[in-house]
Amino acid sequence: MTTASFTVVGMTCGHCVNSVTEEVSAVPGVSAVDVDLESGGLTVTSDAPVDESAVRAAVEEAGYSVAG
């Protein structure tokens, strides 16, 4: 198991969290997604290192962006 952490910009409510969770969960290899609304923290758990560009694309698909 590996984890990767990101900071999502633009989330304001529970619906935002659900959108990001749903999109990132669809990234191949992802086994768990934890989103913290207050901090914008996104932790992605996977069996093997996950493709960072795929996570960024999933966050953008949900309508938000990844900081940094």
mmCIF file of C-alpha atoms in Angstrom:
data_model
loop_
_atom_site.group_PDB
_atom_site.id
_atom_site.type_symbol
_atom_site.label_atom_id
_atom_site.label_comp_id
_atom_site.label_asym_id
_atom_site.label_seq_id
_atom_site.Cartn_x
_atom_site.Cartn_y
_atom_site.Cartn_z
ATOM 1 C CA MET A 1 0.000 0.000 0.000
ATOM 2 C CA THR A 2 1.179 3.481 -0.837
ATOM 3 C CA THR A 3 -0.320 6.875 -0.105
ATOM 4 C CA ALA A 4 0.026 10.183 -1.888
ATOM 5 C CA SER A 5 -1.088 13.554 -0.546
ATOM 6 C CA PHE A 6 -2.364 16.540 -2.488
ATOM 7 C CA THR A 7 -4.010 19.870 -1.677
ATOM 8 C CA VAL A 8 -7.251 20.618 -3.514
ATOM 9 C CA VAL A 9 -8.166 24.261 -4.109
ATOM 10 C CA GLY A 10 -11.739 25.532 -4.418
ATOM 11 C CA MET A 11 -13.788 23.120 -2.305
ATOM 12 C CA THR A 12 -16.426 24.832 -0.168
ATOM 13 C CA CYS A 13 -18.921 22.160 0.939
ATOM 14 C CA GLY A 14 -19.718 18.491 1.352
ATOM 15 C CA HIS A 15 -20.848 18.239 -2.267
ATOM 16 C CA CYS A 16 -17.350 19.358 -3.312
ATOM 17 C CA VAL A 17 -15.826 16.601 -1.187
ATOM 18 C CA ASN A 18 -18.172 14.020 -2.725
ATOM 19 C CA SER A 19 -17.336 15.161 -6.272
ATOM 20 C CA VAL A 20 -13.584 14.935 -5.693
ATOM 21 C CA THR A 21 -13.921 11.576 -3.914
ATOM 22 C CA GLU A 22 -16.014 10.124 -6.751
ATOM 23 C CA GLU A 23 -13.672 11.269 -9.535
ATOM 24 C CA VAL A 24 -10.423 10.291 -7.792
ATOM 25 C CA SER A 25 -11.865 6.905 -6.770
ATOM 26 C CA ALA A 26 -12.253 6.130 -10.483
ATOM 27 C CA VAL A 27 -8.490 6.470 -11.117
ATOM 28 C CA PRO A 28 -7.045 3.009 -11.873
ATOM 29 C CA GLY A 29 -5.319 1.442 -8.866
ATOM 30 C CA VAL A 30 -6.867 3.738 -6.259
ATOM 31 C CA SER A 31 -8.227 1.765 -3.304
ATOM 32 C CA ALA A 32 -9.191 4.604 -0.926
ATOM 33 C CA VAL A 33 -9.679 8.371 -1.017
ATOM 34 C CA ASP A 34 -9.792 10.673 2.009
ATOM 35 C CA VAL A 35 -10.725 14.335 1.512
ATOM 36 C CA ASP A 36 -10.602 16.969 4.270
ATOM 37 C CA LEU A 37 -12.786 19.961 3.439
ATOM 38 C CA GLU A 38 -11.187 22.372 5.942
ATOM 39 C CA SER A 39 -7.582 21.890 4.864
ATOM 40 C CA GLY A 40 -8.248 20.868 1.269
ATOM 41 C CA GLY A 41 -6.192 17.757 1.982
ATOM 42 C CA LEU A 42 -6.555 14.807 -0.353
ATOM 43 C CA THR A 43 -4.966 11.472 0.557
ATOM 44 C CA VAL A 44 -5.005 8.750 -2.072
ATOM 45 C CA THR A 45 -4.262 5.147 -1.096
ATOM 46 C CA SER A 46 -3.315 2.592 -3.738
ATOM 47 C CA ASP A 47 -1.649 -0.786 -4.106
ATOM 48 C CA ALA A 48 1.144 0.723 -6.232
ATOM 49 C CA PRO A 49 2.228 4.336 -6.703
ATOM 50 C CA VAL A 50 -0.619 6.161 -8.394
ATOM 51 C CA ASP A 51 -0.167 8.310 -11.509
ATOM 52 C CA GLU A 52 -0.074 11.874 -10.159
ATOM 53 C CA SER A 53 -1.244 13.339 -13.473
ATOM 54 C CA ALA A 54 -4.291 11.035 -13.401
ATOM 55 C CA VAL A 55 -5.180 12.274 -9.900
ATOM 56 C CA ARG A 56 -4.775 15.896 -11.010
ATOM 57 C CA ALA A 57 -6.975 15.238 -14.055
ATOM 58 C CA ALA A 58 -9.641 13.616 -11.861
ATOM 59 C CA VAL A 59 -9.665 16.610 -9.494
ATOM 60 C CA GLU A 60 -9.967 18.959 -12.481
ATOM 61 C CA GLU A 61 -12.798 16.816 -13.873
ATOM 62 C CA ALA A 62 -14.610 17.379 -10.567
ATOM 63 C CA GLY A 63 -14.207 21.132 -11.106
ATOM 64 C CA TYR A 64 -11.301 21.930 -8.773
ATOM 65 C CA SER A 65 -7.529 22.188 -8.967
ATOM 66 C CA VAL A 66 -4.534 20.725 -7.174
ATOM 67 C CA ALA A 67 -2.216 23.269 -5.559
ATOM 68 C CA GLY A 68 1.455 23.198 -6.468
#
